Amino acid sequence: MTTCPAPVRPLADDAAYELTTLAAELLARHSSATSPELRAALPGACAQLPDAIRHALRPVDTADGLFVLRGLHIDDRDLGPTPGHWSSAGEAGALWDVTLLLVATLMGTPIAWDGQQDGRFVHNIVPSPGHESEQTGASSDVLLTPHTEDAFHPGRAHLLLLCCMRNHDNIATTAASIRRTALAPADVEQLKRPVVPILPDDAYEEAQQFAGRPAPVPTLFDAPGGLTMRFDPAYTPLDEADTEWREAYRRLEDELARVSVAVSLEPGDVLVVDNDIVVHGRVPFTARYDGTDRWLKRASAHVEDRPTRPAAERHEHGYGQAALTAGAA
Ligand SMILES: [Fe+2]
């Protein structure tokens, strides 16, 4: 893995000010960052924002499949302690929840899941006692294996947005783009075959109980702009696959490790990841559990009419989970 700076899109001070002022107004007008009325007001509110913000948030446009929006100012002293668990976050950092929802709305339509973090549209990613070794955002001690966000589901996000609240120990998010790999054509062909399913991750207890038969899904797909990927080895029953496929999958893992970059986010950074091109993860770290731990806010967005996925996905059951959209709330 190389430590290399992700493409940075600067947000000028006046644009950052307009964005956070609008977020503060929305928050003042509605009772909570989780208010459905606030979510319904997002598209109209975004229309007031200047073109400079819209330009900075144009679609991901390089083979890296990601960028860092930099220019929002978060004062650590105003934040309060890092929550010990997502369920106790409440309105902590609510201004940044709304700011992130505005960013997500400028790039697409924010989505959420009934079965994850109580249906919240902005998740709090914090290390939590007892979850150190899991493959979820609450872990710390272990490498969070590179994965497509919500890979088990056909309604998964096109874009993943991570806003850094606090990261005193410079704990890196990892990212690897399928468009930077150099796989042999025969391996690409193998991995376009639907051979094994991707199962719901540990953040979805209800989906894990779903009785329906899991459908095998392809790992790679030839989209008009290049290859796209659906990948989550920690939740893929690899030993059910044939040898040729397994070997190709292992070579894909090796290639993703080779091209992986480590992005250490600073407070106020928003990492925008194209979830069809890039898998993301996190390096291991030792949690502090003293209110100063690494703290990210996470939002996800759909982008209309993106030809990045096989049409057959539409028939998947999604393990009984449905994506909620901000407009429909
Ligand atoms: Fe993730």
mmCIF file of C-alpha atoms and ligand atoms in Angstrom:
data_model
loop_
_atom_site.group_PDB
_atom_site.id
_atom_site.type_symbol
_atom_site.label_atom_id
_atom_site.label_comp_id
_atom_site.label_asym_id
_atom_site.label_seq_id
_atom_site.Cartn_x
_atom_site.Cartn_y
_atom_site.Cartn_z
ATOM 1 C CA MET A 1 0.000 0.000 0.000
ATOM 2 C CA THR A 2 1.288 3.478 -0.789
ATOM 3 C CA THR A 3 0.577 6.624 1.156
ATOM 4 C CA CYS A 4 -0.284 9.076 -1.532
ATOM 5 C CA PRO A 5 -2.453 12.138 -1.340
ATOM 6 C CA ALA A 6 -5.928 11.666 -2.789
ATOM 7 C CA PRO A 7 -7.006 14.296 -5.329
ATOM 8 C CA VAL A 8 -8.027 17.337 -3.274
ATOM 9 C CA ARG A 9 -10.750 19.736 -4.341
ATOM 10 C CA PRO A 10 -10.408 22.922 -2.320
ATOM 11 C CA LEU A 11 -13.493 24.730 -1.097
ATOM 12 C CA ALA A 12 -12.880 28.487 -0.778
ATOM 13 C CA ASP A 13 -13.560 30.103 2.593
ATOM 14 C CA ASP A 14 -16.623 32.001 1.375
ATOM 15 C CA ALA A 15 -18.120 28.846 -0.183
ATOM 16 C CA ALA A 16 -17.458 26.854 2.999
ATOM 17 C CA TYR A 17 -19.090 29.658 4.986
ATOM 18 C CA GLU A 18 -22.212 29.629 2.773
ATOM 19 C CA LEU A 19 -22.514 25.850 3.036
ATOM 20 C CA THR A 20 -22.243 25.731 6.831
ATOM 21 C CA THR A 21 -24.446 28.807 7.287
ATOM 22 C CA LEU A 22 -27.167 27.136 5.229
ATOM 23 C CA ALA A 23 -26.747 23.955 7.293
ATOM 24 C CA ALA A 24 -27.080 25.984 10.514
ATOM 25 C CA GLU A 25 -30.247 27.675 9.214
ATOM 26 C CA LEU A 26 -31.815 24.341 8.314
ATOM 27 C CA LEU A 27 -30.919 22.943 11.716
ATOM 28 C CA ALA A 28 -32.385 25.982 13.475
ATOM 29 C CA ARG A 29 -35.621 25.731 11.454
ATOM 30 C CA HIS A 30 -36.129 22.021 12.177
ATOM 31 C CA SER A 31 -35.939 20.326 15.508
ATOM 32 C CA SER A 32 -33.177 17.857 14.725
ATOM 33 C CA ALA A 33 -30.647 16.775 12.099
ATOM 34 C CA THR A 34 -32.728 13.602 11.763
ATOM 35 C CA SER A 35 -35.971 15.469 10.983
ATOM 36 C CA PRO A 36 -37.826 14.155 7.878
ATOM 37 C CA GLU A 37 -38.945 17.732 7.132
ATOM 38 C CA LEU A 38 -35.326 18.844 7.103
ATOM 39 C CA ARG A 39 -34.497 16.091 4.622
ATOM 40 C CA ALA A 40 -37.423 17.111 2.418
ATOM 41 C CA ALA A 41 -36.079 20.689 2.398
ATOM 42 C CA LEU A 42 -32.600 19.692 1.199
ATOM 43 C CA PRO A 43 -33.083 19.930 -2.607
ATOM 44 C CA GLY A 44 -34.663 23.392 -2.340
ATOM 45 C CA ALA A 45 -31.942 24.552 0.020
ATOM 46 C CA CYS A 46 -29.208 23.304 -2.320
ATOM 47 C CA ALA A 47 -30.623 25.445 -5.116
ATOM 48 C CA GLN A 48 -29.501 28.518 -3.129
ATOM 49 C CA LEU A 49 -25.869 27.471 -3.049
ATOM 50 C CA PRO A 50 -23.329 29.113 -5.366
ATOM 51 C CA ASP A 51 -21.834 27.433 -8.426
ATOM 52 C CA ALA A 52 -18.405 27.236 -6.770
ATOM 53 C CA ILE A 53 -19.757 24.563 -4.432
ATOM 54 C CA ARG A 54 -21.503 22.736 -7.250
ATOM 55 C CA HIS A 55 -18.264 22.807 -9.254
ATOM 56 C CA ALA A 56 -16.236 21.393 -6.359
ATOM 57 C CA LEU A 57 -18.821 18.627 -6.055
ATOM 58 C CA ARG A 58 -18.908 17.659 -9.738
ATOM 59 C CA PRO A 59 -18.835 13.883 -10.262
ATOM 60 C CA VAL A 60 -15.724 11.881 -9.459
ATOM 61 C CA ASP A 61 -13.730 12.261 -12.680
ATOM 62 C CA THR A 62 -10.450 10.345 -12.390
ATOM 63 C CA ALA A 63 -9.493 6.673 -12.373
ATOM 64 C CA ASP A 64 -8.725 7.098 -8.639
ATOM 65 C CA GLY A 65 -12.495 7.065 -8.177
ATOM 66 C CA LEU A 66 -12.427 9.466 -5.238
ATOM 67 C CA PHE A 67 -11.543 12.959 -4.057
ATOM 68 C CA VAL A 68 -11.230 14.901 -0.826
ATOM 69 C CA LEU A 69 -13.296 18.070 -0.456
ATOM 70 C CA ARG A 70 -11.171 20.287 1.780
ATOM 71 C CA GLY A 71 -12.049 23.656 3.249
ATOM 72 C CA LEU A 72 -14.710 23.100 5.922
ATOM 73 C CA HIS A 73 -13.517 24.293 9.314
ATOM 74 C CA ILE A 74 -14.276 22.178 12.360
ATOM 75 C CA ASP A 75 -13.181 23.521 15.721
ATOM 76 C CA ASP A 76 -12.344 20.575 17.949
ATOM 77 C CA ARG A 77 -13.322 22.540 21.069
ATOM 78 C CA ASP A 78 -16.905 23.009 19.782
ATOM 79 C CA LEU A 79 -17.460 19.334 19.014
ATOM 80 C CA GLY A 80 -17.852 17.726 22.393
ATOM 81 C CA PRO A 81 -16.512 14.257 23.109
ATOM 82 C CA THR A 82 -16.446 11.490 20.520
ATOM 83 C CA PRO A 83 -19.482 9.276 21.278
ATOM 84 C CA GLY A 84 -18.681 5.831 22.641
ATOM 85 C CA HIS A 85 -21.203 4.158 20.326
ATOM 86 C CA TRP A 86 -23.332 5.253 17.366
ATOM 87 C CA SER A 87 -26.506 4.740 19.415
ATOM 88 C CA SER A 88 -25.456 7.355 21.958
ATOM 89 C CA ALA A 89 -24.442 10.007 19.384
ATOM 90 C CA GLY A 90 -27.853 11.749 19.399
ATOM 91 C CA GLU A 91 -27.366 15.277 18.056
ATOM 92 C CA ALA A 92 -23.587 15.303 18.585
ATOM 93 C CA GLY A 93 -22.027 17.199 15.674
ATOM 94 C CA ALA A 94 -25.515 17.807 14.212
ATOM 95 C CA LEU A 95 -24.338 20.807 12.162
ATOM 96 C CA TRP A 96 -22.017 18.465 10.287
ATOM 97 C CA ASP A 97 -24.798 15.919 9.753
ATOM 98 C CA VAL A 98 -26.740 18.602 7.912
ATOM 99 C CA THR A 99 -23.662 19.857 6.051
ATOM 100 C CA LEU A 100 -22.952 16.319 4.878
ATOM 101 C CA LEU A 101 -26.586 15.862 3.818
ATOM 102 C CA LEU A 102 -26.294 19.037 1.720
ATOM 103 C CA VAL A 103 -23.109 17.707 0.113
ATOM 104 C CA ALA A 104 -24.815 14.357 -0.569
ATOM 105 C CA THR A 105 -27.833 16.137 -2.077
ATOM 106 C CA LEU A 106 -25.599 18.205 -4.365
ATOM 107 C CA MET A 107 -24.121 14.959 -5.702
ATOM 108 C CA GLY A 108 -27.179 12.685 -5.697
ATOM 109 C CA THR A 109 -29.987 11.527 -3.396
ATOM 110 C CA PRO A 110 -29.092 10.614 0.207
ATOM 111 C CA ILE A 111 -30.106 7.095 1.223
ATOM 112 C CA ALA A 112 -30.401 5.212 4.515
ATOM 113 C CA TRP A 113 -31.326 1.718 5.714
ATOM 114 C CA ASP A 114 -33.990 0.729 8.224
ATOM 115 C CA GLY A 115 -31.671 -1.968 9.515
ATOM 116 C CA GLN A 116 -28.602 0.194 10.070
ATOM 117 C CA GLN A 117 -28.042 2.778 12.825
ATOM 118 C CA ASP A 118 -31.817 3.117 13.354
ATOM 119 C CA GLY A 119 -32.448 4.382 9.823
ATOM 120 C CA ARG A 120 -30.303 7.485 10.258
ATOM 121 C CA PHE A 121 -29.188 9.170 7.037
ATOM 122 C CA VAL A 122 -25.875 10.181 8.605
ATOM 123 C CA HIS A 123 -24.006 7.493 10.497
ATOM 124 C CA ASN A 124 -21.481 8.087 13.242
ATOM 125 C CA ILE A 125 -18.380 5.951 12.761
ATOM 126 C CA VAL A 126 -16.643 5.588 16.112
ATOM 127 C CA PRO A 127 -14.733 2.745 17.762
ATOM 128 C CA SER A 128 -16.872 0.988 20.342
ATOM 129 C CA PRO A 129 -15.912 -1.220 23.290
ATOM 130 C CA GLY A 130 -16.617 -4.886 22.593
ATOM 131 C CA HIS A 131 -16.580 -4.429 18.801
ATOM 132 C CA GLU A 132 -12.800 -4.128 18.334
ATOM 133 C CA SER A 133 -12.422 -7.167 16.067
ATOM 134 C CA GLU A 134 -15.565 -6.882 13.916
ATOM 135 C CA GLN A 135 -15.657 -6.103 10.224
ATOM 136 C CA THR A 136 -17.759 -2.968 10.775
ATOM 137 C CA GLY A 137 -17.060 0.706 11.343
ATOM 138 C CA ALA A 138 -17.189 0.160 15.124
ATOM 139 C CA SER A 139 -13.990 -1.908 15.029
ATOM 140 C CA SER A 140 -10.437 -0.768 15.741
ATOM 141 C CA ASP A 141 -7.891 -3.539 16.446
ATOM 142 C CA VAL A 142 -8.267 -5.190 13.042
ATOM 143 C CA LEU A 143 -7.746 -4.137 9.467
ATOM 144 C CA LEU A 144 -11.141 -3.239 8.059
ATOM 145 C CA THR A 145 -10.859 -5.327 4.894
ATOM 146 C CA PRO A 146 -11.358 -3.366 1.663
ATOM 147 C CA HIS A 147 -14.992 -3.615 0.604
ATOM 148 C CA THR A 148 -17.772 -2.104 -1.431
ATOM 149 C CA GLU A 149 -20.177 -0.353 0.920
ATOM 150 C CA ASP A 150 -23.353 -2.433 1.427
ATOM 151 C CA ALA A 151 -22.108 -4.848 -1.246
ATOM 152 C CA PHE A 152 -24.836 -7.392 -0.405
ATOM 153 C CA HIS A 153 -27.594 -5.137 -1.709
ATOM 154 C CA PRO A 154 -28.685 -4.087 -5.220
ATOM 155 C CA GLY A 155 -29.741 -0.687 -3.829
ATOM 156 C CA ARG A 156 -26.295 0.093 -2.408
ATOM 157 C CA ALA A 157 -24.918 3.598 -2.658
ATOM 158 C CA HIS A 158 -23.217 4.919 -5.759
ATOM 159 C CA LEU A 159 -21.338 7.405 -3.614
ATOM 160 C CA LEU A 160 -19.996 7.104 -0.104
ATOM 161 C CA LEU A 161 -19.160 10.289 1.802
ATOM 162 C CA LEU A 162 -16.999 10.337 4.908
ATOM 163 C CA CYS A 163 -16.665 13.607 6.808
ATOM 164 C CA CYS A 164 -13.885 13.704 9.385
ATOM 165 C CA MET A 165 -14.786 15.194 12.750
ATOM 166 C CA ARG A 166 -11.661 14.192 14.616
ATOM 167 C CA ASN A 167 -8.625 12.041 13.832
ATOM 168 C CA HIS A 168 -5.846 12.883 16.314
ATOM 169 C CA ASP A 169 -3.897 9.705 15.535
ATOM 170 C CA ASN A 170 -3.992 10.149 11.730
ATOM 171 C CA ILE A 171 -5.703 6.795 11.258
ATOM 172 C CA ALA A 172 -5.849 6.127 7.544
ATOM 173 C CA THR A 173 -8.831 5.183 5.446
ATOM 174 C CA THR A 174 -7.695 2.888 2.643
ATOM 175 C CA ALA A 175 -8.987 2.993 -0.914
ATOM 176 C CA ALA A 176 -8.291 0.922 -4.017
ATOM 177 C CA SER A 177 -9.692 1.553 -7.488
ATOM 178 C CA ILE A 178 -10.501 -1.241 -9.950
ATOM 179 C CA ARG A 179 -9.501 1.229 -12.681
ATOM 180 C CA ARG A 180 -5.921 1.286 -11.357
ATOM 181 C CA THR A 181 -5.492 -2.501 -11.372
ATOM 182 C CA ALA A 182 -3.843 -4.522 -14.146
ATOM 183 C CA LEU A 183 -5.729 -7.821 -14.143
ATOM 184 C CA ALA A 184 -5.255 -10.337 -16.938
ATOM 185 C CA PRO A 185 -8.242 -10.365 -19.342
ATOM 186 C CA ALA A 186 -8.892 -14.018 -18.443
ATOM 187 C CA ASP A 187 -9.246 -13.078 -14.754
ATOM 188 C CA VAL A 188 -11.644 -10.270 -15.626
ATOM 189 C CA GLU A 189 -13.770 -12.744 -17.596
ATOM 190 C CA GLN A 190 -13.773 -15.200 -14.662
ATOM 191 C CA LEU A 191 -14.901 -12.524 -12.232
ATOM 192 C CA LYS A 192 -17.740 -11.343 -14.440
ATOM 193 C CA ARG A 193 -19.381 -14.723 -13.779
ATOM 194 C CA PRO A 194 -21.978 -14.802 -10.970
ATOM 195 C CA VAL A 195 -20.539 -17.633 -8.864
ATOM 196 C CA VAL A 196 -21.104 -16.885 -5.156
ATOM 197 C CA PRO A 197 -23.314 -14.449 -3.229
ATOM 198 C CA ILE A 198 -22.284 -11.558 -0.971
ATOM 199 C CA LEU A 199 -23.969 -11.865 2.424
ATOM 200 C CA PRO A 200 -25.177 -9.002 4.670
ATOM 201 C CA ASP A 201 -22.475 -7.661 6.978
ATOM 202 C CA ASP A 202 -22.584 -7.546 10.765
ATOM 203 C CA ALA A 203 -24.091 -4.050 10.726
ATOM 204 C CA TYR A 204 -27.359 -5.634 9.461
ATOM 205 C CA GLU A 205 -28.602 -8.066 12.080
ATOM 206 C CA GLU A 206 -32.110 -8.274 10.613
ATOM 207 C CA ALA A 207 -30.880 -8.959 7.060
ATOM 208 C CA GLN A 208 -28.655 -11.716 8.398
ATOM 209 C CA GLN A 209 -31.807 -13.535 9.585
ATOM 210 C CA PHE A 210 -33.445 -13.337 6.131
ATOM 211 C CA ALA A 211 -34.632 -16.757 4.956
ATOM 212 C CA GLY A 212 -34.382 -16.257 1.173
ATOM 213 C CA ARG A 213 -31.762 -18.073 -0.838
ATOM 214 C CA PRO A 214 -28.732 -15.854 -1.558
ATOM 215 C CA ALA A 215 -28.176 -15.149 -5.264
ATOM 216 C CA PRO A 216 -24.688 -15.417 -6.774
ATOM 217 C CA VAL A 217 -23.488 -12.037 -8.080
ATOM 218 C CA PRO A 218 -20.689 -11.019 -10.455
ATOM 219 C CA THR A 219 -17.648 -9.312 -8.940
ATOM 220 C CA LEU A 220 -16.764 -7.268 -12.013
ATOM 221 C CA PHE A 221 -18.952 -5.594 -14.627
ATOM 222 C CA ASP A 222 -18.109 -3.897 -17.914
ATOM 223 C CA ALA A 223 -19.749 -0.466 -17.663
ATOM 224 C CA PRO A 224 -19.556 2.150 -20.439
ATOM 225 C CA GLY A 225 -16.841 4.082 -18.550
ATOM 226 C CA GLY A 226 -14.759 1.025 -17.647
ATOM 227 C CA LEU A 227 -14.878 -1.813 -15.144
ATOM 228 C CA THR A 228 -16.996 -1.551 -11.999
ATOM 229 C CA MET A 229 -16.745 -3.768 -8.933
ATOM 230 C CA ARG A 230 -18.879 -5.339 -6.204
ATOM 231 C CA PHE A 231 -16.513 -6.790 -3.643
ATOM 232 C CA ASP A 232 -16.633 -7.802 0.008
ATOM 233 C CA PRO A 233 -14.412 -10.825 0.713
ATOM 234 C CA ALA A 234 -15.172 -10.868 4.448
ATOM 235 C CA TYR A 235 -18.834 -11.649 3.642
ATOM 236 C CA THR A 236 -18.349 -13.810 0.533
ATOM 237 C CA PRO A 237 -18.385 -17.633 0.926
ATOM 238 C CA LEU A 238 -15.259 -18.029 -1.209
ATOM 239 C CA ASP A 239 -14.873 -21.749 -0.520
ATOM 240 C CA GLU A 240 -18.151 -22.436 -2.369
ATOM 241 C CA ALA A 241 -16.559 -21.230 -5.627
ATOM 242 C CA ASP A 242 -14.653 -23.277 -8.196
ATOM 243 C CA THR A 243 -10.850 -23.220 -8.218
ATOM 244 C CA GLU A 244 -10.407 -21.070 -11.356
ATOM 245 C CA TRP A 245 -12.722 -18.395 -9.997
ATOM 246 C CA ARG A 246 -11.073 -18.464 -6.558
ATOM 247 C CA GLU A 247 -7.630 -17.991 -8.078
ATOM 248 C CA ALA A 248 -8.830 -15.059 -10.170
ATOM 249 C CA TYR A 249 -10.446 -13.546 -7.047
ATOM 250 C CA ARG A 250 -7.192 -13.910 -5.120
ATOM 251 C CA ARG A 251 -5.311 -12.143 -7.909
ATOM 252 C CA LEU A 252 -7.902 -9.345 -7.766
ATOM 253 C CA GLU A 253 -7.288 -9.044 -4.007
ATOM 254 C CA ASP A 254 -3.541 -8.843 -4.667
ATOM 255 C CA GLU A 255 -4.005 -6.182 -7.327
ATOM 256 C CA LEU A 256 -6.275 -4.122 -5.079
ATOM 257 C CA ALA A 257 -3.646 -4.331 -2.313
ATOM 258 C CA ARG A 258 -0.986 -3.215 -4.790
ATOM 259 C CA VAL A 259 -2.873 -0.101 -5.886
ATOM 260 C CA SER A 260 -4.357 0.706 -2.459
ATOM 261 C CA VAL A 261 -3.738 4.194 -1.098
ATOM 262 C CA ALA A 262 -3.925 5.352 2.507
ATOM 263 C CA VAL A 263 -5.839 8.588 3.021
ATOM 264 C CA SER A 264 -5.447 10.234 6.401
ATOM 265 C CA LEU A 265 -8.391 12.572 6.777
ATOM 266 C CA GLU A 266 -8.152 15.859 8.641
ATOM 267 C CA PRO A 267 -11.049 17.463 10.516
ATOM 268 C CA GLY A 268 -13.430 19.055 7.994
ATOM 269 C CA ASP A 269 -12.303 16.839 5.091
ATOM 270 C CA VAL A 270 -15.063 15.098 3.169
ATOM 271 C CA LEU A 271 -13.837 12.001 1.346
ATOM 272 C CA VAL A 272 -16.080 11.226 -1.625
ATOM 273 C CA VAL A 273 -15.730 7.636 -2.854
ATOM 274 C CA ASP A 274 -17.274 6.198 -6.008
ATOM 275 C CA ASN A 275 -18.665 2.972 -4.569
ATOM 276 C CA ASP A 276 -18.826 1.321 -8.022
ATOM 277 C CA ILE A 277 -15.104 1.779 -8.688
ATOM 278 C CA VAL A 278 -13.374 1.912 -5.309
ATOM 279 C CA VAL A 279 -13.267 -0.397 -2.311
ATOM 280 C CA HIS A 280 -12.458 1.222 1.013
ATOM 281 C CA GLY A 281 -11.206 0.019 4.387
ATOM 282 C CA ARG A 282 -9.299 1.235 7.431
ATOM 283 C CA VAL A 283 -5.966 0.417 9.006
ATOM 284 C CA PRO A 284 -5.973 -1.119 12.521
ATOM 285 C CA PHE A 285 -5.578 1.194 15.495
ATOM 286 C CA THR A 286 -5.812 1.194 19.260
ATOM 287 C CA ALA A 287 -8.948 2.934 20.454
ATOM 288 C CA ARG A 288 -8.576 5.541 23.196
ATOM 289 C CA TYR A 289 -12.125 5.359 24.639
ATOM 290 C CA ASP A 290 -11.587 8.716 26.340
ATOM 291 C CA GLY A 291 -13.815 10.952 24.187
ATOM 292 C CA THR A 292 -11.022 11.891 21.767
ATOM 293 C CA ASP A 293 -11.221 8.911 19.398
ATOM 294 C CA ARG A 294 -11.359 9.078 15.628
ATOM 295 C CA TRP A 295 -14.860 10.169 14.599
ATOM 296 C CA LEU A 296 -16.274 10.177 11.096
ATOM 297 C CA LYS A 297 -19.739 11.004 9.800
ATOM 298 C CA ARG A 298 -20.874 8.818 6.915
ATOM 299 C CA ALA A 299 -23.548 9.484 4.304
ATOM 300 C CA SER A 300 -24.470 7.528 1.171
ATOM 301 C CA ALA A 301 -26.077 8.691 -2.062
ATOM 302 C CA HIS A 302 -27.746 7.273 -5.138
ATOM 303 C CA VAL A 303 -27.105 8.854 -8.512
ATOM 304 C CA GLU A 304 -29.942 8.551 -11.056
ATOM 305 C CA ASP A 305 -29.551 6.494 -14.222
ATOM 306 C CA ARG A 306 -26.004 5.330 -13.704
ATOM 307 C CA PRO A 307 -25.169 2.474 -16.083
ATOM 308 C CA THR A 308 -22.616 0.969 -13.723
ATOM 309 C CA ARG A 309 -24.392 -2.253 -12.664
ATOM 310 C CA PRO A 310 -25.783 -5.360 -14.342
ATOM 311 C CA ALA A 311 -29.514 -5.186 -15.131
ATOM 312 C CA ALA A 312 -29.998 -8.572 -13.412
ATOM 313 C CA GLU A 313 -29.419 -6.927 -10.013
ATOM 314 C CA ARG A 314 -32.955 -5.553 -10.155
ATOM 315 C CA HIS A 315 -34.310 -9.028 -9.394
ATOM 316 C CA GLU A 316 -32.295 -9.543 -6.182
ATOM 317 C CA HIS A 317 -34.243 -9.701 -2.921
ATOM 318 C CA GLY A 318 -31.703 -7.611 -0.987
ATOM 319 C CA TYR A 319 -32.179 -9.837 2.092
ATOM 320 C CA GLY A 320 -35.414 -8.031 2.952
ATOM 321 C CA GLN A 321 -33.697 -4.650 3.293
ATOM 322 C CA ALA A 322 -34.829 -1.578 1.368
ATOM 323 C CA ALA A 323 -32.919 1.634 0.894
ATOM 324 C CA LEU A 324 -34.784 4.682 2.201
ATOM 325 C CA THR A 325 -34.386 7.881 0.220
ATOM 326 C CA ALA A 326 -34.369 11.373 1.677
ATOM 327 C CA GLY A 327 -37.134 12.645 -0.618
ATOM 328 C CA ALA A 328 -39.478 9.769 0.249
ATOM 329 C CA ALA A 329 -39.099 10.166 4.017
HETATM 330 FE FE FE B 1 -17.536 0.637 4.723
#
